[in-house]
Amino acid sequence: MEARIAVLGGDGIGPEVTAESIRVLDAVAERFEHDFTYVGGRVGGNAIDEFGTALPQDTLNLVLGSDAVLFGAVGGPKWDNPEIDIRPEDGILRLRKNLGLFANIRPCKIYPQLIGTSPIKQDRLEGVDFVIIRELTGGLYFGKPKRKWENSRGRRAVDTLAYTEKEIERVVRVAFELARTRKKILHSLDKMNVMETSRLWREIASELSVEFHDVEVVHMLADNAAMQMITNPSVFDVIVTENTFGDILSDESAVIGGSLGMIPSASLASSPPTDGKKRRRGGKPALYEPIHGSAPDIAGRGIANPIGSILSASMMLRWSFGLHEEADAIETSINNALSDGYRTVDIAGDGGNVMGTSQIGDMIAGRIRM
Ligand code: IPM
Ligand code: MN
């Protein structure tokens, strides 16, 4: 098949890890005889420096003309001044909003090879394999008013947490549909003891559970879930929650597996198509990115773990292009590279053969060609 992939590396380690994904995709194209075309665009801090905006119109046009987006990371200390209005993060936030990508899927699974790198006690890690579905285009991230100002009594700031029925319903529906294909248990997280938006969330999740009567829905307070995720992570299978809770809890979930560098994500405008035929929804592509940030502390040193990005590319093959055998080939080769002892520094807790970003990329791409 032919596919046109927009590649937005962004800042920091973003371009470094994304480059390895492309090498792995090239290996897939070679072995399975596909024709992937990559089109690169600027986003984030480097786009601010050059064009004065985190998401130049050219980048948006290129994204809209592509079949899927492979995204790296944005941000860095250079652009962290809170006094400045234009922020690198606007690049990804505006992309999510523009493409209508309301469902962000973040898997958490333990690689047995890496069990020693997890700070969690081993007996808690058995059977851990869950997915967080984070609402991605609403809540505190986008609610208005959103501003900071000063009056005679001092400085003030406001963010707004607002959700419509439709916004909640569509993302909880995606979660129910995914739960149906897995263990049929859905944890819906909220703070209904405090917030109106959470009470609406819980109401809608309960109403939908009538339609999805084969799925057991467990409503849980998000703070309790944060604790359970560490003390008892194997109780979860599919989790659904609003934007900010999902952001925080997905970083927490990454610790369980041993490294933030290992976790991919898919941002979709519909449920993952089971037939893989719908490559674009409403004419717009889906976006795939590792959940880690631009990691300025290690940027440019060639030591970042590219596996989160490579697994994101695999999710792209599966969910935007319906290429399941190809996605399996990537996942198997990552698994084999780990079994053969190859490690980047973040997952080298128990030794192994520690190598850089492009070396491990080579190991993974090489195992696909074999
Ligand atoms: C993430 C990141 C982003 C978010 C930032 C970079 C805006 O932390 O994808 O989790 O908060 O959504
Ligand atoms: Mn985050």
mmCIF file of C-alpha atoms and ligand atoms in Angstrom:
data_model
loop_
_atom_site.group_PDB
_atom_site.id
_atom_site.type_symbol
_atom_site.label_atom_id
_atom_site.label_comp_id
_atom_site.label_asym_id
_atom_site.label_seq_id
_atom_site.Cartn_x
_atom_site.Cartn_y
_atom_site.Cartn_z
ATOM 1 C CA MET A 1 0.000 0.000 0.000
ATOM 2 C CA GLU A 2 0.952 3.636 -0.349
ATOM 3 C CA ALA A 3 0.802 6.058 2.549
ATOM 4 C CA ARG A 4 1.873 9.611 3.113
ATOM 5 C CA ILE A 5 3.074 10.174 6.671
ATOM 6 C CA ALA A 6 3.567 13.632 8.176
ATOM 7 C CA VAL A 7 6.623 13.561 10.427
ATOM 8 C CA LEU A 8 6.771 16.317 13.044
ATOM 9 C CA GLY A 9 9.817 15.708 15.209
ATOM 10 C CA GLY A 10 9.501 18.928 17.219
ATOM 11 C CA ASP A 11 12.062 19.820 19.887
ATOM 12 C CA GLY A 12 14.666 18.136 22.104
ATOM 13 C CA ILE A 13 14.777 14.387 21.709
ATOM 14 C CA GLY A 14 11.624 14.465 19.526
ATOM 15 C CA PRO A 15 13.515 14.436 16.194
ATOM 16 C CA GLU A 16 16.044 11.873 17.518
ATOM 17 C CA VAL A 17 13.448 9.252 18.451
ATOM 18 C CA THR A 18 11.254 9.955 15.425
ATOM 19 C CA ALA A 19 14.205 9.325 13.103
ATOM 20 C CA GLU A 20 14.465 5.788 14.499
ATOM 21 C CA SER A 21 10.755 5.198 13.870
ATOM 22 C CA ILE A 22 11.296 6.125 10.240
ATOM 23 C CA ARG A 23 14.140 3.647 9.949
ATOM 24 C CA VAL A 24 11.901 0.968 11.405
ATOM 25 C CA LEU A 25 9.060 1.944 9.052
ATOM 26 C CA ASP A 26 11.503 1.728 6.152
ATOM 27 C CA ALA A 27 12.377 -1.802 7.200
ATOM 28 C CA VAL A 28 8.666 -2.653 7.283
ATOM 29 C CA ALA A 29 8.146 -1.090 3.848
ATOM 30 C CA GLU A 30 11.018 -3.139 2.471
ATOM 31 C CA ARG A 31 9.939 -6.460 3.934
ATOM 32 C CA PHE A 32 6.207 -6.112 3.224
ATOM 33 C CA GLU A 33 6.552 -4.122 -0.004
ATOM 34 C CA HIS A 34 4.814 -0.916 0.953
ATOM 35 C CA ASP A 35 5.486 2.574 -0.220
ATOM 36 C CA PHE A 36 5.657 5.073 2.648
ATOM 37 C CA THR A 37 6.344 8.715 1.842
ATOM 38 C CA TYR A 38 7.433 11.014 4.672
ATOM 39 C CA VAL A 39 6.804 14.732 4.710
ATOM 40 C CA GLY A 40 8.535 16.738 7.429
ATOM 41 C CA GLY A 41 7.206 19.889 9.104
ATOM 42 C CA ARG A 42 8.150 22.257 11.906
ATOM 43 C CA VAL A 43 6.279 22.418 15.191
ATOM 44 C CA GLY A 44 6.911 23.635 18.745
ATOM 45 C CA GLY A 45 9.756 25.820 19.993
ATOM 46 C CA ASN A 46 11.848 25.597 16.827
ATOM 47 C CA ALA A 47 8.828 26.752 14.817
ATOM 48 C CA ILE A 48 8.364 29.688 17.210
ATOM 49 C CA ASP A 49 11.995 30.684 16.664
ATOM 50 C CA GLU A 50 11.685 30.576 12.915
ATOM 51 C CA PHE A 51 8.079 31.517 12.186
ATOM 52 C CA GLY A 52 6.788 33.089 15.404
ATOM 53 C CA THR A 53 4.162 30.402 15.883
ATOM 54 C CA ALA A 54 4.219 26.885 17.335
ATOM 55 C CA LEU A 55 2.043 25.543 14.516
ATOM 56 C CA PRO A 56 2.786 27.242 11.183
ATOM 57 C CA GLN A 57 0.051 27.111 8.568
ATOM 58 C CA ASP A 58 2.411 25.163 6.276
ATOM 59 C CA THR A 59 2.695 22.444 8.892
ATOM 60 C CA LEU A 60 -1.052 22.259 9.336
ATOM 61 C CA ASN A 61 -1.557 22.036 5.563
ATOM 62 C CA LEU A 62 0.988 19.267 5.285
ATOM 63 C CA VAL A 63 -0.713 17.374 8.118
ATOM 64 C CA LEU A 64 -4.134 17.755 6.507
ATOM 65 C CA GLY A 65 -2.722 16.350 3.278
ATOM 66 C CA SER A 66 -1.310 13.249 4.946
ATOM 67 C CA ASP A 67 -2.707 9.859 5.945
ATOM 68 C CA ALA A 68 -1.303 9.881 9.489
ATOM 69 C CA VAL A 69 0.946 11.988 11.698
ATOM 70 C CA LEU A 70 4.022 10.785 13.531
ATOM 71 C CA PHE A 71 4.800 13.314 16.243
ATOM 72 C CA GLY A 72 7.919 13.652 18.430
ATOM 73 C CA ALA A 73 7.787 16.087 21.349
ATOM 74 C CA VAL A 74 7.731 19.845 21.952
ATOM 75 C CA GLY A 75 9.065 22.264 24.540
ATOM 76 C CA GLY A 76 12.281 23.114 26.350
ATOM 77 C CA PRO A 77 13.791 25.575 28.845
ATOM 78 C CA LYS A 78 14.445 28.109 26.098
ATOM 79 C CA TRP A 79 10.708 28.688 25.727
ATOM 80 C CA ASP A 80 9.652 28.176 29.359
ATOM 81 C CA ASN A 81 9.321 31.843 30.380
ATOM 82 C CA PRO A 82 5.806 32.108 31.886
ATOM 83 C CA GLU A 83 5.632 35.770 30.759
ATOM 84 C CA ILE A 84 5.591 34.768 27.115
ATOM 85 C CA ASP A 85 2.232 34.047 25.491
ATOM 86 C CA ILE A 86 3.394 31.816 22.654
ATOM 87 C CA ARG A 87 4.312 28.386 23.930
ATOM 88 C CA PRO A 88 5.728 25.308 22.130
ATOM 89 C CA GLU A 89 2.969 23.193 23.678
ATOM 90 C CA ASP A 90 0.417 25.181 21.637
ATOM 91 C CA GLY A 91 1.748 23.239 18.651
ATOM 92 C CA ILE A 92 0.500 19.878 19.859
ATOM 93 C CA LEU A 93 -2.611 21.266 21.563
ATOM 94 C CA ARG A 94 -3.757 23.016 18.398
ATOM 95 C CA LEU A 95 -3.052 19.927 16.317
ATOM 96 C CA ARG A 96 -5.165 17.764 18.631
ATOM 97 C CA LYS A 97 -7.996 20.283 18.512
ATOM 98 C CA ASN A 98 -7.778 20.939 14.768
ATOM 99 C CA LEU A 99 -7.801 17.254 13.921
ATOM 100 C CA GLY A 100 -10.622 16.512 16.379
ATOM 101 C CA LEU A 101 -8.505 13.892 18.155
ATOM 102 C CA PHE A 102 -10.597 13.478 21.277
ATOM 103 C CA ALA A 103 -9.521 9.958 22.254
ATOM 104 C CA ASN A 104 -5.940 9.411 23.357
ATOM 105 C CA ILE A 105 -4.966 5.808 23.909
ATOM 106 C CA ARG A 106 -1.997 5.073 26.189
ATOM 107 C CA PRO A 107 -1.174 1.428 26.852
ATOM 108 C CA CYS A 108 0.662 0.262 29.956
ATOM 109 C CA LYS A 109 2.206 -3.139 29.730
ATOM 110 C CA ILE A 110 5.110 -4.797 31.469
ATOM 111 C CA TYR A 111 7.916 -6.333 29.460
ATOM 112 C CA PRO A 112 9.128 -9.315 31.501
ATOM 113 C CA GLN A 113 12.675 -8.492 30.329
ATOM 114 C CA LEU A 114 12.450 -5.111 32.083
ATOM 115 C CA ILE A 115 10.748 -6.174 35.276
ATOM 116 C CA GLY A 116 13.911 -5.386 37.230
ATOM 117 C CA THR A 117 13.861 -1.729 36.113
ATOM 118 C CA SER A 118 10.442 -1.073 37.637
ATOM 119 C CA PRO A 119 10.490 0.576 41.067
ATOM 120 C CA ILE A 120 7.338 -1.400 41.947
ATOM 121 C CA LYS A 121 7.632 -4.702 43.832
ATOM 122 C CA GLN A 122 7.682 -7.591 41.371
ATOM 123 C CA ASP A 123 4.700 -9.474 42.787
ATOM 124 C CA ARG A 124 2.503 -6.417 42.076
ATOM 125 C CA LEU A 125 3.509 -6.392 38.421
ATOM 126 C CA GLU A 126 2.215 -9.779 37.435
ATOM 127 C CA GLY A 127 -0.511 -9.586 34.811
ATOM 128 C CA VAL A 128 -0.308 -5.809 34.438
ATOM 129 C CA ASP A 129 -1.624 -4.861 31.014
ATOM 130 C CA PHE A 130 -4.021 -1.949 30.828
ATOM 131 C CA VAL A 131 -4.922 0.943 28.579
ATOM 132 C CA ILE A 132 -5.702 4.511 29.567
ATOM 133 C CA ILE A 133 -8.113 6.401 27.355
ATOM 134 C CA ARG A 134 -7.593 10.060 28.017
ATOM 135 C CA GLU A 135 -10.087 12.658 26.788
ATOM 136 C CA LEU A 136 -7.897 14.952 24.703
ATOM 137 C CA THR A 137 -9.708 17.984 23.322
ATOM 138 C CA GLY A 138 -11.697 19.290 26.291
ATOM 139 C CA GLY A 139 -11.465 20.034 29.993
ATOM 140 C CA LEU A 140 -8.941 22.343 31.627
ATOM 141 C CA TYR A 141 -6.674 22.344 28.587
ATOM 142 C CA PHE A 142 -9.120 24.211 26.394
ATOM 143 C CA GLY A 143 -11.839 25.706 28.660
ATOM 144 C CA LYS A 144 -12.427 29.464 28.487
ATOM 145 C CA PRO A 145 -11.867 31.773 30.292
ATOM 146 C CA LYS A 146 -8.223 30.952 30.615
ATOM 147 C CA ARG A 147 -5.987 33.838 31.633
ATOM 148 C CA LYS A 148 -3.738 35.469 34.160
ATOM 149 C CA TRP A 149 -4.092 39.136 35.163
ATOM 150 C CA GLU A 150 -3.426 41.635 37.901
ATOM 151 C CA ASN A 151 -5.723 44.041 39.689
ATOM 152 C CA SER A 152 -5.456 46.241 42.777
ATOM 153 C CA ARG A 153 -5.715 43.194 45.061
ATOM 154 C CA GLY A 154 -2.905 41.309 43.372
ATOM 155 C CA ARG A 155 -2.347 38.718 40.687
ATOM 156 C CA ARG A 156 -5.023 36.263 39.625
ATOM 157 C CA ALA A 157 -5.416 33.436 37.169
ATOM 158 C CA VAL A 158 -8.241 31.271 35.939
ATOM 159 C CA ASP A 159 -8.565 28.021 34.021
ATOM 160 C CA THR A 160 -11.931 26.551 33.207
ATOM 161 C CA LEU A 161 -13.004 22.941 33.461
ATOM 162 C CA ALA A 162 -16.010 22.452 31.228
ATOM 163 C CA TYR A 163 -17.441 19.450 29.410
ATOM 164 C CA THR A 164 -20.466 18.961 27.223
ATOM 165 C CA GLU A 165 -22.526 15.814 27.222
ATOM 166 C CA LYS A 166 -21.386 15.071 23.684
ATOM 167 C CA GLU A 167 -17.690 15.392 24.554
ATOM 168 C CA ILE A 168 -18.016 12.960 27.426
ATOM 169 C CA GLU A 169 -20.254 10.507 25.614
ATOM 170 C CA ARG A 170 -18.018 10.038 22.576
ATOM 171 C CA VAL A 171 -14.849 9.295 24.546
ATOM 172 C CA VAL A 172 -16.545 7.026 27.077
ATOM 173 C CA ARG A 173 -18.082 5.187 24.123
ATOM 174 C CA VAL A 174 -14.627 4.569 22.639
ATOM 175 C CA ALA A 175 -13.589 3.157 26.013
ATOM 176 C CA PHE A 176 -16.605 0.836 26.225
ATOM 177 C CA GLU A 177 -15.938 -0.381 22.697
ATOM 178 C CA LEU A 178 -12.317 -1.106 23.527
ATOM 179 C CA ALA A 179 -13.289 -2.794 26.810
ATOM 180 C CA ARG A 180 -15.589 -5.051 24.836
ATOM 181 C CA THR A 181 -12.631 -6.415 22.867
ATOM 182 C CA ARG A 182 -10.603 -7.000 26.055
ATOM 183 C CA LYS A 183 -11.529 -8.137 29.579
ATOM 184 C CA LYS A 184 -14.898 -6.337 29.565
ATOM 185 C CA ILE A 185 -14.088 -4.241 32.581
ATOM 186 C CA LEU A 186 -14.004 -0.453 32.417
ATOM 187 C CA HIS A 187 -12.760 1.855 35.154
ATOM 188 C CA SER A 188 -14.192 5.337 34.723
ATOM 189 C CA LEU A 189 -12.274 7.848 36.848
ATOM 190 C CA ASP A 190 -13.634 11.137 38.150
ATOM 191 C CA LYS A 191 -13.803 13.401 41.204
ATOM 192 C CA MET A 192 -17.559 13.322 41.587
ATOM 193 C CA ASN A 193 -17.231 14.078 45.291
ATOM 194 C CA VAL A 194 -15.989 17.552 44.341
ATOM 195 C CA MET A 195 -16.700 18.551 40.758
ATOM 196 C CA GLU A 196 -19.837 19.097 38.680
ATOM 197 C CA THR A 197 -18.095 18.014 35.474
ATOM 198 C CA SER A 198 -17.265 14.743 37.224
ATOM 199 C CA ARG A 199 -20.873 14.243 38.284
ATOM 200 C CA LEU A 200 -21.933 14.691 34.668
ATOM 201 C CA TRP A 201 -19.152 12.322 33.577
ATOM 202 C CA ARG A 202 -20.323 9.631 35.986
ATOM 203 C CA GLU A 203 -23.962 10.104 34.961
ATOM 204 C CA ILE A 204 -23.142 9.652 31.280
ATOM 205 C CA ALA A 205 -20.856 6.664 31.894
ATOM 206 C CA SER A 206 -23.689 5.006 33.865
ATOM 207 C CA GLU A 207 -26.210 5.717 31.128
ATOM 208 C CA LEU A 208 -23.934 4.258 28.462
ATOM 209 C CA SER A 209 -23.367 1.136 30.530
ATOM 210 C CA VAL A 210 -26.970 0.169 29.759
ATOM 211 C CA GLU A 211 -26.056 -0.046 26.080
ATOM 212 C CA PHE A 212 -22.803 -1.870 26.890
ATOM 213 C CA HIS A 213 -24.365 -4.236 29.413
ATOM 214 C CA ASP A 214 -21.729 -6.887 28.691
ATOM 215 C CA VAL A 215 -19.039 -4.580 30.112
ATOM 216 C CA GLU A 216 -18.718 -4.080 33.852
ATOM 217 C CA VAL A 217 -18.168 -0.410 34.663
ATOM 218 C CA VAL A 218 -16.404 0.535 37.868
ATOM 219 C CA HIS A 219 -16.582 4.201 38.854
ATOM 220 C CA MET A 220 -13.549 5.194 40.854
ATOM 221 C CA LEU A 221 -12.320 8.468 42.286
ATOM 222 C CA ALA A 222 -9.219 9.565 40.421
ATOM 223 C CA ASP A 223 -7.135 10.053 43.576
ATOM 224 C CA ASN A 224 -7.949 6.541 44.738
ATOM 225 C CA ALA A 225 -7.097 5.239 41.262
ATOM 226 C CA ALA A 226 -3.693 6.962 41.484
ATOM 227 C CA MET A 227 -3.004 4.926 44.598
ATOM 228 C CA GLN A 228 -4.409 1.651 43.230
ATOM 229 C CA MET A 229 -2.248 2.040 40.138
ATOM 230 C CA ILE A 230 0.813 1.593 42.338
ATOM 231 C CA THR A 231 -0.493 -0.796 44.981
ATOM 232 C CA ASN A 232 -2.639 -2.995 42.769
ATOM 233 C CA PRO A 233 -2.116 -2.182 39.073
ATOM 234 C CA SER A 234 -3.368 -5.516 37.770
ATOM 235 C CA VAL A 235 -6.988 -4.634 38.668
ATOM 236 C CA PHE A 236 -7.149 -2.318 35.654
ATOM 237 C CA ASP A 237 -7.869 -3.252 32.061
ATOM 238 C CA VAL A 238 -9.402 -0.221 30.333
ATOM 239 C CA ILE A 239 -9.452 3.157 32.087
ATOM 240 C CA VAL A 240 -11.266 6.232 30.809
ATOM 241 C CA THR A 241 -10.874 9.704 32.241
ATOM 242 C CA GLU A 242 -10.835 13.415 31.483
ATOM 243 C CA ASN A 243 -7.911 15.274 29.988
ATOM 244 C CA THR A 244 -5.928 16.428 33.045
ATOM 245 C CA PHE A 245 -6.430 13.289 35.132
ATOM 246 C CA GLY A 246 -5.408 11.242 32.104
ATOM 247 C CA ASP A 247 -2.256 13.308 31.591
ATOM 248 C CA ILE A 248 -1.141 12.808 35.178
ATOM 249 C CA LEU A 249 -2.162 9.172 35.527
ATOM 250 C CA SER A 250 -0.520 8.138 32.266
ATOM 251 C CA ASP A 251 2.857 9.450 33.444
ATOM 252 C CA GLU A 252 2.292 7.506 36.646
ATOM 253 C CA SER A 253 1.454 4.379 34.660
ATOM 254 C CA ALA A 254 4.721 4.736 32.747
ATOM 255 C CA VAL A 255 6.689 4.322 35.966
ATOM 256 C CA ILE A 256 5.122 0.934 36.547
ATOM 257 C CA GLY A 257 6.682 -0.461 33.385
ATOM 258 C CA GLY A 258 10.093 0.975 34.242
ATOM 259 C CA SER A 259 10.476 3.926 31.874
ATOM 260 C CA LEU A 260 8.513 6.788 30.385
ATOM 261 C CA GLY A 261 10.544 6.203 27.244
ATOM 262 C CA MET A 262 8.689 2.987 26.472
ATOM 263 C CA ILE A 263 5.103 4.249 26.189
ATOM 264 C CA PRO A 264 3.446 5.074 22.860
ATOM 265 C CA SER A 265 0.110 6.729 22.233
ATOM 266 C CA ALA A 266 -2.513 7.096 19.557
ATOM 267 C CA SER A 267 -4.781 10.123 19.287
ATOM 268 C CA LEU A 268 -7.924 9.298 17.367
ATOM 269 C CA ALA A 269 -11.150 10.922 16.221
ATOM 270 C CA SER A 270 -13.134 7.681 16.554
ATOM 271 C CA SER A 271 -12.868 4.181 17.997
ATOM 272 C CA PRO A 272 -9.897 2.238 16.674
ATOM 273 C CA PRO A 273 -11.284 0.733 13.464
ATOM 274 C CA THR A 274 -11.295 -3.026 13.736
ATOM 275 C CA ASP A 275 -11.098 -3.511 9.984
ATOM 276 C CA GLY A 276 -8.361 -0.900 9.533
ATOM 277 C CA LYS A 277 -10.130 0.407 6.450
ATOM 278 C CA LYS A 278 -10.972 3.870 7.717
ATOM 279 C CA ARG A 279 -7.623 5.493 7.408
ATOM 280 C CA ARG A 280 -8.958 9.005 7.843
ATOM 281 C CA ARG A 281 -12.066 10.139 9.605
ATOM 282 C CA GLY A 282 -13.820 13.226 8.254
ATOM 283 C CA GLY A 283 -10.848 13.711 5.965
ATOM 284 C CA LYS A 284 -8.431 14.178 8.870
ATOM 285 C CA PRO A 285 -5.524 11.978 9.910
ATOM 286 C CA ALA A 286 -4.881 10.459 13.342
ATOM 287 C CA LEU A 287 -1.730 11.315 15.305
ATOM 288 C CA TYR A 288 0.765 9.019 17.001
ATOM 289 C CA GLU A 289 3.330 10.102 19.587
ATOM 290 C CA PRO A 290 5.319 8.751 22.521
ATOM 291 C CA ILE A 291 3.959 10.065 25.817
ATOM 292 C CA HIS A 292 7.328 11.395 26.951
ATOM 293 C CA GLY A 293 8.359 15.001 26.445
ATOM 294 C CA SER A 294 11.313 16.645 24.728
ATOM 295 C CA ALA A 295 13.708 15.685 27.606
ATOM 296 C CA PRO A 296 16.003 18.722 27.210
ATOM 297 C CA ASP A 297 18.410 17.264 29.781
ATOM 298 C CA ILE A 298 19.433 14.463 27.430
ATOM 299 C CA ALA A 299 18.683 16.067 24.039
ATOM 300 C CA GLY A 300 21.483 15.917 21.482
ATOM 301 C CA ARG A 301 23.378 13.183 23.320
ATOM 302 C CA GLY A 302 22.034 10.277 21.279
ATOM 303 C CA ILE A 303 20.944 8.309 24.335
ATOM 304 C CA ALA A 304 17.150 8.712 24.301
ATOM 305 C CA ASN A 305 15.000 5.594 24.192
ATOM 306 C CA PRO A 306 13.219 5.490 20.808
ATOM 307 C CA ILE A 307 10.921 2.578 21.720
ATOM 308 C CA GLY A 308 7.964 4.798 22.754
ATOM 309 C CA SER A 309 8.119 6.422 19.323
ATOM 310 C CA ILE A 310 8.647 3.134 17.466
ATOM 311 C CA LEU A 311 5.661 1.590 19.253
ATOM 312 C CA SER A 312 3.654 4.672 18.258
ATOM 313 C CA ALA A 313 4.578 3.973 14.625
ATOM 314 C CA SER A 314 3.343 0.431 15.145
ATOM 315 C CA MET A 315 0.012 1.747 16.487
ATOM 316 C CA MET A 316 -0.184 3.896 13.365
ATOM 317 C CA LEU A 317 0.248 0.888 11.067
ATOM 318 C CA ARG A 318 -2.421 -0.977 12.990
ATOM 319 C CA TRP A 319 -5.025 1.732 13.433
ATOM 320 C CA SER A 320 -4.599 4.120 10.538
ATOM 321 C CA PHE A 321 -3.586 1.623 7.864
ATOM 322 C CA GLY A 322 -4.957 -1.724 9.062
ATOM 323 C CA LEU A 323 -1.477 -3.277 8.701
ATOM 324 C CA HIS A 324 -1.658 -5.708 11.609
ATOM 325 C CA GLU A 325 0.978 -8.184 10.491
ATOM 326 C CA GLU A 326 3.406 -5.315 10.014
ATOM 327 C CA ALA A 327 2.586 -3.869 13.453
ATOM 328 C CA ASP A 328 3.102 -7.312 14.970
ATOM 329 C CA ALA A 329 6.481 -7.517 13.244
ATOM 330 C CA ILE A 330 7.590 -4.272 14.920
ATOM 331 C CA GLU A 331 6.380 -5.397 18.331
ATOM 332 C CA THR A 332 8.058 -8.790 17.978
ATOM 333 C CA SER A 333 11.323 -7.253 16.964
ATOM 334 C CA ILE A 334 11.292 -4.859 19.958
ATOM 335 C CA ASN A 335 10.583 -7.838 22.157
ATOM 336 C CA ASN A 336 13.448 -9.784 20.603
ATOM 337 C CA ALA A 337 15.893 -6.891 20.878
ATOM 338 C CA LEU A 338 15.031 -6.618 24.589
ATOM 339 C CA SER A 339 15.364 -10.381 25.046
ATOM 340 C CA ASP A 340 18.773 -10.206 23.389
ATOM 341 C CA GLY A 341 19.778 -7.779 26.154
ATOM 342 C CA TYR A 342 19.880 -4.507 24.181
ATOM 343 C CA ARG A 343 19.050 -1.499 26.351
ATOM 344 C CA THR A 344 19.079 2.268 26.312
ATOM 345 C CA VAL A 345 20.307 3.857 29.516
ATOM 346 C CA ASP A 346 16.816 4.478 30.986
ATOM 347 C CA ILE A 347 16.025 0.745 30.956
ATOM 348 C CA ALA A 348 19.491 -0.511 31.848
ATOM 349 C CA GLY A 349 18.681 -1.054 35.530
ATOM 350 C CA ASP A 350 19.864 -4.656 35.487
ATOM 351 C CA GLY A 351 22.762 -4.200 33.096
ATOM 352 C CA GLY A 352 22.436 -5.529 29.583
ATOM 353 C CA ASN A 353 24.145 -4.187 26.512
ATOM 354 C CA VAL A 354 23.653 -0.424 26.906
ATOM 355 C CA MET A 355 23.578 1.495 23.648
ATOM 356 C CA GLY A 356 22.457 4.748 22.070
ATOM 357 C CA THR A 357 19.283 5.789 20.274
ATOM 358 C CA SER A 358 20.348 4.885 16.756
ATOM 359 C CA GLN A 359 22.087 1.643 17.767
ATOM 360 C CA ILE A 360 18.961 0.263 19.362
ATOM 361 C CA GLY A 361 16.997 1.585 16.375
ATOM 362 C CA ASP A 362 19.340 -0.493 14.204
ATOM 363 C CA MET A 363 18.761 -3.587 16.323
ATOM 364 C CA ILE A 364 14.998 -3.220 15.997
ATOM 365 C CA ALA A 365 14.991 -2.372 12.272
ATOM 366 C CA GLY A 366 17.479 -5.167 11.583
ATOM 367 C CA ARG A 367 15.247 -7.738 13.264
ATOM 368 C CA ILE A 368 12.363 -6.737 11.001
ATOM 369 C CA ARG A 369 14.410 -7.376 7.876
ATOM 370 C CA MET A 370 15.520 -10.798 9.158
HETATM 371 C C1 IPM B 1 1.383 14.821 26.992
HETATM 372 C C2 IPM B 1 2.141 16.092 27.279
HETATM 373 C C3 IPM B 1 1.338 17.281 26.764
HETATM 374 C C4 IPM B 1 0.033 17.320 27.531
HETATM 375 C C5 IPM B 1 2.041 18.648 26.806
HETATM 376 C C6 IPM B 1 3.348 18.626 26.056
HETATM 377 C C7 IPM B 1 1.149 19.745 26.317
HETATM 378 O O1 IPM B 1 2.413 16.203 28.638
HETATM 379 O O2 IPM B 1 1.119 14.547 25.822
HETATM 380 O O3 IPM B 1 1.059 14.106 27.932
HETATM 381 O O4 IPM B 1 -0.024 17.866 28.653
HETATM 382 O O5 IPM B 1 -0.959 16.806 27.012
HETATM 383 MN MN MN B 2 1.821 14.475 29.814
#
